[in-house]
């Protein structure tokens, strides 16, 4: 089985396994106690903090260990907003942040705060100028990921940090996806990360708050971890997390170059092997092991199941893999195709032959799923005999509305329109994306008796 979902979790690094086993024997006592076993545990905790701080590029007393990366984000956002409540209650986030950041923003807004979402371009990157434009006199905090979890696009953190610093606004960086590959550049103020993203054990996060940042930890007070992460430290997991972070950093440069070559292979060959595919994300400024693409006329959940049966563990941002049947907020913000979305994220050590086998299996798998759904195939042109068409796709889910549109677009003359009726939220994203891919004109949407009518004008 080839595991291609490192963006979700990386298998436990051998160094992490060794450190975990060793610290289970040495690090079980309370590091706050003064007797011998407690002092031994404290030495282990202090060494882990020093190692993690060196990897991040911060002081050891600026870093605390939390119970997860999500907890680090939530604590970081809440503490920074509370610490600067006298300044105001305005929060800035990008439209493609991890759900942990967006959920924290929702809670802040529900409590009376205000939130500005900065849009991204079609590659998933923010424009630093948009962050500058979003800053206000009452801005308490800005958030920006170092790299996107779904498409791998790296963000201009250093530029945004400089803008925020000049305005006196702290910048919180979600570094979960990038920290294994190197330090986050720029003069950021707060950083959060998660150990299971770099090969450490799950249940360990990092929260860094730079000296000088006004920060007020929320919730009941606790003497542990400077009051920022209450509860007894999971010392064996913390030691393993720090040890594995140091280990992956030692291998990062060589492994990044190797994985980048493999993902370049996927980016170049998938569109040549599979028709009607859009590769998404920035082609250059991206994580070395991540490549994401979307396939027209494909049910994403079915495609992932078929790839799993073929021996490949991949993930998806497609609406069809969500219990809510909603498009990925990242793909939606980018304005790209969400149908049949596949994220390939290669863990360190991925053999090239696994990637080659994936490229051999993918075309036939996509073709079989398309055939099962009745996707359109090339046909002779239909004479232009006038008349607009209505496609009633009410009650039919991703990707059927787009498949039905593709089947009939040739039945109207150039300049004629097809009106697609759909009550699937994914159609709002996928029909315009299909038009851009196929050279047709998306006119817009209008209310219908049931659902929404999406208008497409044939221009090619």
Short mmCIF file of C-alpha atoms in Angstrom, two decimals:
data_model
loop_
_atom_site.label_atom_id
_atom_site.label_comp_id
_atom_site.label_asym_id
_atom_site.label_seq_id
_atom_site.Cartn_x
_atom_site.Cartn_y
_atom_site.Cartn_z
CA UNK A 1 0.00 0.00 0.00
CA UNK A 2 1.40 3.42 -0.99
CA UNK A 3 0.59 6.10 1.61
CA UNK A 4 0.18 9.47 -0.14
CA UNK A 5 -1.50 11.55 2.59
CA UNK A 6 1.40 13.11 4.48
CA UNK A 7 -0.41 16.46 4.63
CA UNK A 8 -2.84 14.79 7.08
CA UNK A 9 -0.31 12.83 9.12
CA UNK A 10 3.21 11.49 8.62
CA UNK A 11 4.12 7.99 9.82
CA UNK A 12 6.05 7.97 13.10
CA UNK A 13 9.71 8.74 12.45
CA UNK A 14 12.15 6.04 13.69
CA UNK A 15 13.84 8.61 15.93
CA UNK A 16 10.47 9.49 17.45
CA UNK A 17 9.79 5.83 18.16
CA UNK A 18 13.15 5.39 19.88
CA UNK A 19 12.78 8.58 21.93
CA UNK A 20 9.23 7.66 22.91
CA UNK A 21 10.23 4.24 24.17
CA UNK A 22 13.22 5.58 26.09
CA UNK A 23 11.30 8.43 27.73
CA UNK A 24 8.50 6.10 28.84
CA UNK A 25 11.02 4.71 31.32
CA UNK A 26 12.71 8.00 32.25
CA UNK A 27 10.01 10.65 31.87
CA UNK A 28 6.99 9.38 33.76
CA UNK A 29 7.35 11.55 36.87
CA UNK A 30 6.04 15.07 37.49
CA UNK A 31 8.63 17.55 36.12
CA UNK A 32 7.42 20.14 38.64
CA UNK A 33 8.64 18.09 41.61
CA UNK A 34 12.04 18.45 43.27
CA UNK A 35 12.83 14.81 44.01
CA UNK A 36 15.14 12.80 41.79
CA UNK A 37 12.53 11.38 39.41
CA UNK A 38 10.95 14.82 39.00
CA UNK A 39 14.33 16.43 38.30
CA UNK A 40 15.04 13.78 35.67
CA UNK A 41 11.68 14.48 34.00
CA UNK A 42 12.37 18.23 34.13
CA UNK A 43 15.72 17.74 32.38
CA UNK A 44 13.97 15.83 29.60
CA UNK A 45 11.29 18.52 29.25
CA UNK A 46 13.83 21.34 29.20
CA UNK A 47 15.97 19.54 26.60
CA UNK A 48 12.92 18.96 24.39
CA UNK A 49 11.94 22.61 24.65
CA UNK A 50 15.46 23.74 23.74
CA UNK A 51 15.53 21.42 20.72
CA UNK A 52 12.10 22.54 19.49
CA UNK A 53 12.95 26.22 20.02
CA UNK A 54 16.17 25.85 18.04
CA UNK A 55 14.19 24.29 15.16
CA UNK A 56 11.57 27.04 15.22
CA UNK A 57 14.09 29.85 15.67
CA UNK A 58 12.82 31.26 18.97
CA UNK A 59 13.81 31.45 22.61
CA UNK A 60 13.05 28.41 24.74
CA UNK A 61 10.96 30.48 27.15
CA UNK A 62 8.77 31.61 24.24
CA UNK A 63 7.66 28.06 23.38
CA UNK A 64 5.13 25.85 25.15
CA UNK A 65 3.84 22.38 24.32
CA UNK A 66 0.09 21.92 23.86
CA UNK A 67 -2.16 18.89 23.44
CA UNK A 68 -2.49 19.41 19.65
CA UNK A 69 -1.87 21.84 16.82
CA UNK A 70 -5.54 22.83 16.90
CA UNK A 71 -5.28 23.63 20.61
CA UNK A 72 -2.19 25.72 19.87
CA UNK A 73 -4.12 27.71 17.23
CA UNK A 74 -7.16 28.22 19.44
CA UNK A 75 -5.05 29.25 22.43
CA UNK A 76 -2.90 31.53 20.29
CA UNK A 77 -5.85 33.33 18.68
CA UNK A 78 -7.81 33.69 21.92
CA UNK A 79 -4.80 34.82 23.96
CA UNK A 80 -3.66 37.40 21.43
CA UNK A 81 -7.15 38.85 21.00
CA UNK A 82 -7.64 39.05 24.76
CA UNK A 83 -4.22 40.61 25.28
CA UNK A 84 -5.04 43.39 22.80
CA UNK A 85 -8.70 43.94 23.64
CA UNK A 86 -7.99 47.60 24.44
CA UNK A 87 -6.81 48.11 20.86
CA UNK A 88 -9.97 46.61 19.38
CA UNK A 89 -11.65 43.39 18.34
CA UNK A 90 -10.84 43.20 14.62
CA UNK A 91 -9.30 39.95 13.35
CA UNK A 92 -7.81 39.34 9.90
CA UNK A 93 -7.55 35.84 8.37
CA UNK A 94 -7.02 34.53 4.87
CA UNK A 95 -9.86 32.74 3.10
CA UNK A 96 -7.82 29.53 2.89
CA UNK A 97 -6.73 29.14 6.51
CA UNK A 98 -7.00 25.77 8.21
CA UNK A 99 -10.41 25.11 9.73
CA UNK A 100 -8.97 25.55 13.24
CA UNK A 101 -8.23 29.21 12.46
CA UNK A 102 -11.58 29.78 10.76
CA UNK A 103 -13.45 28.15 13.64
CA UNK A 104 -11.62 30.41 16.09
CA UNK A 105 -12.63 33.38 13.91
CA UNK A 106 -16.27 32.26 14.00
CA UNK A 107 -16.21 32.11 17.80
CA UNK A 108 -14.64 35.58 17.94
CA UNK A 109 -17.29 36.98 15.61
CA UNK A 110 -20.11 35.31 17.57
CA UNK A 111 -18.74 37.03 20.68
CA UNK A 112 -19.08 40.48 19.10
CA UNK A 113 -15.74 40.79 17.30
CA UNK A 114 -15.27 41.57 13.63
CA UNK A 115 -13.44 39.44 11.06
CA UNK A 116 -12.02 40.29 7.64
CA UNK A 117 -11.26 37.43 5.25
CA UNK A 118 -8.50 38.25 2.78
CA UNK A 119 -9.10 36.62 -0.63
CA UNK A 120 -6.57 34.57 -2.58
CA UNK A 121 -5.71 34.30 -6.26
CA UNK A 122 -6.30 31.20 -8.38
CA UNK A 123 -3.08 29.61 -7.07
CA UNK A 124 -4.27 29.95 -3.47
CA UNK A 125 -1.83 32.73 -2.49
CA UNK A 126 -2.67 35.99 -0.76
CA UNK A 127 -1.48 39.39 -1.94
CA UNK A 128 0.43 41.15 0.87
CA UNK A 129 -1.18 44.40 -0.28
CA UNK A 130 -4.57 42.91 0.60
CA UNK A 131 -3.42 42.41 4.19
CA UNK A 132 -2.21 46.00 4.27
CA UNK A 133 -5.60 47.17 3.00
CA UNK A 134 -7.42 45.08 5.62
CA UNK A 135 -5.55 46.61 8.58
CA UNK A 136 -7.54 49.03 10.71
CA UNK A 137 -6.95 51.10 13.83
CA UNK A 138 -8.85 48.47 15.84
CA UNK A 139 -7.07 45.42 14.37
CA UNK A 140 -5.97 43.18 17.24
CA UNK A 141 -4.52 40.23 15.32
CA UNK A 142 -3.79 38.92 11.82
CA UNK A 143 -3.44 35.23 10.90
CA UNK A 144 -1.72 33.66 7.91
CA UNK A 145 -0.70 30.06 7.27
CA UNK A 146 2.86 29.40 6.11
CA UNK A 147 1.64 26.91 3.49
CA UNK A 148 -1.78 25.63 2.51
CA UNK A 149 -2.92 22.26 3.80
CA UNK A 150 -4.91 21.29 0.70
CA UNK A 151 -2.94 22.55 -2.31
CA UNK A 152 0.54 23.17 -0.85
CA UNK A 153 0.84 26.82 -1.89
CA UNK A 154 3.37 28.71 0.23
CA UNK A 155 2.25 32.11 1.49
CA UNK A 156 4.28 35.36 1.54
CA UNK A 157 4.62 35.28 5.33
CA UNK A 158 7.72 37.46 5.54
CA UNK A 159 6.12 40.25 3.50
CA UNK A 160 2.87 40.14 5.46
CA UNK A 161 4.77 40.03 8.77
CA UNK A 162 6.68 43.17 7.80
CA UNK A 163 3.42 44.97 6.97
CA UNK A 164 1.83 43.89 10.25
CA UNK A 165 4.90 44.77 12.29
CA UNK A 166 4.95 48.28 10.82
CA UNK A 167 1.30 48.68 11.84
CA UNK A 168 1.94 47.31 15.34
CA UNK A 169 -0.28 44.27 14.76
CA UNK A 170 0.92 40.76 15.75
CA UNK A 171 0.85 38.06 13.07
CA UNK A 172 -0.06 34.48 14.03
CA UNK A 173 1.33 31.85 11.66
CA UNK A 174 -0.06 28.34 11.33
CA UNK A 175 3.15 26.51 10.44
CA UNK A 176 1.81 22.97 10.66
CA UNK A 177 2.56 22.07 7.04
CA UNK A 178 5.94 23.76 6.62
CA UNK A 179 7.85 23.44 9.89
CA UNK A 180 9.37 20.08 8.95
CA UNK A 181 11.06 21.75 5.96
CA UNK A 182 12.54 24.78 7.67
CA UNK A 183 12.01 27.83 9.83
CA UNK A 184 9.17 30.20 8.97
CA UNK A 185 10.72 33.39 7.55
CA UNK A 186 9.88 36.90 8.65
CA UNK A 187 9.24 38.78 11.87
CA UNK A 188 6.08 36.93 12.91
CA UNK A 189 4.73 37.20 16.47
CA UNK A 190 2.93 33.91 17.25
CA UNK A 191 3.36 30.45 15.74
CA UNK A 192 1.45 27.17 16.02
CA UNK A 193 2.38 23.71 14.75
CA UNK A 194 1.54 20.03 15.20
CA UNK A 195 3.97 17.13 15.74
CA UNK A 196 2.06 14.51 13.75
CA UNK A 197 2.69 16.59 10.62
CA UNK A 198 6.46 15.97 10.78
CA UNK A 199 6.58 12.38 12.04
CA UNK A 200 6.17 12.97 15.74
CA UNK A 201 3.41 11.38 17.82
CA UNK A 202 -0.10 12.78 17.69
CA UNK A 203 -1.32 14.78 20.67
CA UNK A 204 1.57 17.29 20.75
CA UNK A 205 1.43 20.84 19.46
CA UNK A 206 3.70 23.87 19.67
CA UNK A 207 2.68 27.39 20.58
CA UNK A 208 5.27 30.15 20.36
CA UNK A 209 4.56 33.68 21.61
CA UNK A 210 7.41 36.12 21.03
CA UNK A 211 8.57 38.33 23.87
CA UNK A 212 6.83 41.69 23.79
CA UNK A 213 3.55 40.39 22.33
CA UNK A 214 0.60 41.29 24.53
CA UNK A 215 -0.94 37.92 25.35
CA UNK A 216 -3.54 36.91 27.94
CA UNK A 217 -4.11 33.14 28.24
CA UNK A 218 -7.80 32.30 28.40
CA UNK A 219 -9.56 29.79 30.62
CA UNK A 220 -8.78 28.74 34.19
CA UNK A 221 -5.21 29.47 35.27
CA UNK A 222 -2.59 26.72 35.52
CA UNK A 223 1.04 26.67 36.59
CA UNK A 224 2.01 24.35 33.71
CA UNK A 225 3.68 25.62 30.51
CA UNK A 226 3.73 29.28 31.56
CA UNK A 227 -0.03 29.14 32.06
CA UNK A 228 -0.62 28.77 28.33
CA UNK A 229 -1.23 25.00 28.14
CA UNK A 230 -2.94 23.63 31.24
CA UNK A 231 -2.65 20.03 32.35
CA UNK A 232 0.05 17.50 33.03
CA UNK A 233 2.61 17.37 30.21
CA UNK A 234 2.68 14.25 28.04
CA UNK A 235 6.42 14.11 28.48
CA UNK A 236 7.25 10.96 26.45
CA UNK A 237 5.30 12.33 23.47
CA UNK A 238 6.90 15.76 23.85
CA UNK A 239 10.40 14.28 23.90
CA UNK A 240 9.60 12.18 20.82
CA UNK A 241 8.14 15.20 19.02
CA UNK A 242 11.24 17.33 19.62
CA UNK A 243 13.61 14.53 18.69
CA UNK A 244 11.79 13.79 15.44
CA UNK A 245 11.64 17.49 14.49
CA UNK A 246 15.41 17.73 14.85
CA UNK A 247 15.82 14.53 12.82
CA UNK A 248 13.60 15.56 9.92
CA UNK A 249 15.29 18.94 9.77
CA UNK A 250 18.67 17.23 9.33
CA UNK A 251 17.23 15.37 6.32
CA UNK A 252 15.04 18.21 5.00
CA UNK A 253 17.17 19.73 2.22
CA UNK A 254 17.98 16.43 0.52
CA UNK A 255 14.50 14.98 0.96
CA UNK A 256 12.78 18.16 -0.23
CA UNK A 257 14.73 18.08 -3.50
CA UNK A 258 13.87 14.43 -4.03
CA UNK A 259 10.15 14.83 -3.30
CA UNK A 260 9.93 17.97 -5.41
CA UNK A 261 11.19 16.01 -8.41
CA UNK A 262 8.53 13.35 -7.82
CA UNK A 263 5.68 15.85 -7.50
CA UNK A 264 6.90 17.70 -10.60
CA UNK A 265 6.56 14.37 -12.36
CA UNK A 266 2.95 14.11 -11.21
CA UNK A 267 2.15 17.74 -12.10
CA UNK A 268 3.50 17.32 -15.62
CA UNK A 269 2.19 13.87 -16.46
CA UNK A 270 -1.29 13.74 -14.97
CA UNK A 271 -2.75 16.30 -17.44
CA UNK A 272 -1.06 14.44 -20.30
CA UNK A 273 -2.36 11.05 -19.17
CA UNK A 274 -5.88 12.05 -18.07
CA UNK A 275 -8.07 14.41 -20.15
CA UNK A 276 -10.06 17.22 -18.50
CA UNK A 277 -7.83 17.65 -15.45
CA UNK A 278 -6.89 20.88 -13.68
CA UNK A 279 -3.73 20.90 -11.55
CA UNK A 280 -4.23 23.48 -8.80
CA UNK A 281 -1.91 25.42 -6.50
CA UNK A 282 1.18 27.48 -7.19
CA UNK A 283 3.54 25.65 -9.59
CA UNK A 284 6.69 26.99 -7.93
CA UNK A 285 6.00 28.37 -4.43
CA UNK A 286 4.63 25.19 -2.87
CA UNK A 287 5.49 22.45 -0.44
CA UNK A 288 7.92 19.92 -1.91
CA UNK A 289 5.75 16.83 -1.45
CA UNK A 290 2.26 18.08 -2.28
CA UNK A 291 0.41 18.17 -5.61
CA UNK A 292 -3.35 18.54 -6.04
CA UNK A 293 -5.50 18.09 -9.13
CA UNK A 294 -9.20 17.92 -9.98
CA UNK A 295 -10.84 15.70 -12.61
CA UNK A 296 -13.95 16.77 -14.49
CA UNK A 297 -16.94 14.41 -14.51
CA UNK A 298 -15.70 12.39 -11.54
CA UNK A 299 -17.33 11.61 -8.21
CA UNK A 300 -14.48 12.34 -5.78
CA UNK A 301 -15.52 9.82 -3.16
CA UNK A 302 -15.78 7.03 -5.73
CA UNK A 303 -12.39 7.93 -7.21
CA UNK A 304 -10.72 7.83 -3.78
CA UNK A 305 -12.31 4.45 -3.04
CA UNK A 306 -11.09 3.06 -6.35
CA UNK A 307 -7.56 4.37 -5.78
CA UNK A 308 -7.64 2.84 -2.30
CA UNK A 309 -8.59 -0.52 -3.83
CA UNK A 310 -5.66 -0.10 -6.22
CA UNK A 311 -3.29 0.38 -3.28
CA UNK A 312 -3.03 4.18 -2.92
CA UNK A 313 -4.02 6.22 0.12
CA UNK A 314 -4.83 9.74 -1.09
CA UNK A 315 -7.16 12.44 0.20
CA UNK A 316 -9.47 15.01 -1.32
CA UNK A 317 -10.91 18.47 -0.84
CA UNK A 318 -13.84 17.60 -3.06
CA UNK A 319 -17.37 18.38 -1.95
CA UNK A 320 -18.25 14.76 -2.61
CA UNK A 321 -16.12 13.53 0.28
CA UNK A 322 -17.85 15.79 2.78
CA UNK A 323 -20.88 14.77 4.77
CA UNK A 324 -22.27 18.26 4.14
CA UNK A 325 -21.82 18.00 0.36
CA UNK A 326 -20.14 21.43 0.43
CA UNK A 327 -17.08 22.31 -1.64
CA UNK A 328 -13.75 22.66 0.13
CA UNK A 329 -13.45 26.23 1.40
CA UNK A 330 -9.93 26.34 -0.05
CA UNK A 331 -10.94 25.30 -3.57
CA UNK A 332 -13.96 27.60 -3.37
CA UNK A 333 -11.81 30.58 -2.39
CA UNK A 334 -9.42 29.82 -5.26
CA UNK A 335 -12.27 29.54 -7.77
CA UNK A 336 -10.97 26.24 -9.15
CA UNK A 337 -12.64 22.96 -9.99
CA UNK A 338 -13.67 20.88 -6.99
CA UNK A 339 -14.95 17.80 -8.86
CA UNK A 340 -12.89 14.64 -8.44
CA UNK A 341 -10.29 16.44 -6.35
CA UNK A 342 -7.19 14.43 -5.42
CA UNK A 343 -4.42 15.58 -3.08
CA UNK A 344 -1.21 13.60 -3.34
CA UNK A 345 1.14 14.43 -0.44
CA UNK A 346 4.22 12.26 -0.33
CA UNK A 347 5.85 11.41 3.00
CA UNK A 348 9.66 11.36 3.29
CA UNK A 349 11.10 8.18 1.90
CA UNK A 350 8.47 7.67 -0.81
CA UNK A 351 10.03 5.41 -3.46
CA UNK A 352 9.88 6.68 -7.09
CA UNK A 353 8.39 3.36 -8.21
CA UNK A 354 5.28 4.03 -6.10
CA UNK A 355 4.76 7.31 -7.94
CA UNK A 356 5.25 5.60 -11.29
CA UNK A 357 2.74 2.92 -10.40
CA UNK A 358 0.26 5.63 -9.37
CA UNK A 359 0.66 7.30 -12.76
CA UNK A 360 0.04 3.94 -14.45
CA UNK A 361 -3.11 3.22 -12.44
CA UNK A 362 -4.71 6.68 -12.44
CA UNK A 363 -5.85 7.00 -16.11
CA UNK A 364 -7.76 3.74 -16.14
CA UNK A 365 -9.27 4.42 -12.72
CA UNK A 366 -10.56 7.86 -13.76
CA UNK A 367 -11.89 6.50 -17.05
CA UNK A 368 -13.78 3.73 -15.26
CA UNK A 369 -15.40 6.16 -12.80
CA UNK A 370 -16.38 8.50 -15.64
CA UNK A 371 -17.91 5.66 -17.63
CA UNK A 372 -19.91 4.56 -14.60
CA UNK A 373 -21.33 8.09 -14.25
CA UNK A 374 -22.13 8.41 -17.96
CA UNK A 375 -19.67 11.22 -18.57
CA UNK A 376 -19.58 12.75 -22.07
CA UNK A 377 -17.19 11.54 -24.74
CA UNK A 378 -16.13 13.28 -27.93
CA UNK A 379 -18.90 13.36 -30.56
CA UNK A 380 -19.49 14.99 -33.94
CA UNK A 381 -20.56 18.62 -33.85
CA UNK A 382 -24.30 19.23 -33.83
CA UNK A 383 -25.60 21.71 -36.44
CA UNK A 384 -26.35 25.13 -34.98
CA UNK A 385 -30.12 25.12 -35.15
CA UNK A 386 -30.93 27.59 -32.40
CA UNK A 387 -32.80 27.41 -29.14
CA UNK A 388 -31.70 27.50 -25.53
CA UNK A 389 -31.67 24.39 -23.36
CA UNK A 390 -32.60 23.70 -19.77
CA UNK A 391 -30.82 20.99 -17.78
CA UNK A 392 -32.80 19.94 -14.73
CA UNK A 393 -30.29 18.57 -12.22
CA UNK A 394 -32.35 19.27 -9.11
CA UNK A 395 -31.65 16.63 -6.47
CA UNK A 396 -28.57 15.32 -8.30
CA UNK A 397 -25.19 15.74 -6.70
CA UNK A 398 -21.61 16.35 -7.72
CA UNK A 399 -20.55 15.90 -10.48
CA UNK A 400 -23.83 15.11 -12.33
CA UNK A 401 -24.89 18.74 -13.04
CA UNK A 402 -21.61 19.42 -14.84
CA UNK A 403 -21.76 16.11 -16.70
CA UNK A 404 -25.25 16.92 -17.98
CA UNK A 405 -24.11 20.42 -19.00
CA UNK A 406 -21.17 18.99 -20.94
CA UNK A 407 -23.45 16.55 -22.76
CA UNK A 408 -25.75 19.24 -24.14
CA UNK A 409 -23.53 22.29 -24.68
CA UNK A 410 -22.99 21.22 -28.27
CA UNK A 411 -26.75 21.13 -28.90
CA UNK A 412 -27.05 24.91 -28.81
CA UNK A 413 -25.54 27.28 -31.38
CA UNK A 414 -22.61 29.53 -30.61
CA UNK A 415 -24.18 32.36 -28.64
CA UNK A 416 -26.96 30.13 -27.32
CA UNK A 417 -27.32 29.36 -23.64
CA UNK A 418 -27.77 26.37 -21.40
CA UNK A 419 -29.59 26.90 -18.11
CA UNK A 420 -28.54 24.36 -15.46
CA UNK A 421 -30.95 23.96 -12.54
CA UNK A 422 -29.21 22.65 -9.44
CA UNK A 423 -29.65 22.64 -5.68
CA UNK A 424 -26.10 21.40 -5.02
CA UNK A 425 -23.83 24.08 -3.56
CA UNK A 426 -20.88 22.59 -5.44
CA UNK A 427 -22.42 23.69 -8.75
CA UNK A 428 -21.76 27.33 -7.81
CA UNK A 429 -18.04 26.57 -7.99
CA UNK A 430 -17.79 23.77 -10.53
CA UNK A 431 -19.90 25.17 -13.37
CA UNK A 432 -17.82 28.40 -13.67
CA UNK A 433 -14.63 26.30 -13.35
CA UNK A 434 -15.83 24.00 -16.13
CA UNK A 435 -16.54 27.01 -18.35
CA UNK A 436 -13.02 28.35 -17.87
CA UNK A 437 -11.49 24.95 -18.64
CA UNK A 438 -13.61 24.39 -21.75
CA UNK A 439 -13.62 27.92 -23.21
CA UNK A 440 -17.31 28.58 -22.58
CA UNK A 441 -18.80 31.77 -21.13
CA UNK A 442 -20.28 31.66 -17.65
CA UNK A 443 -23.04 34.26 -17.60
CA UNK A 444 -24.05 34.03 -13.95
CA UNK A 445 -26.74 32.65 -11.70
CA UNK A 446 -30.30 33.55 -10.84
CA UNK A 447 -32.93 32.20 -8.44
CA UNK A 448 -35.09 29.35 -9.70
CA UNK A 449 -38.31 27.82 -8.39
CA UNK A 450 -36.16 25.08 -6.90
CA UNK A 451 -32.46 25.66 -6.30
CA UNK A 452 -30.50 27.97 -8.59
CA UNK A 453 -30.26 28.45 -12.35
CA UNK A 454 -26.69 28.67 -13.70
CA UNK A 455 -26.43 30.24 -17.17
CA UNK A 456 -23.75 29.18 -19.63
CA UNK A 457 -23.35 30.71 -23.09
CA UNK A 458 -21.72 28.62 -25.78
CA UNK A 459 -18.74 30.48 -27.19
CA UNK A 460 -16.65 27.59 -28.52
#
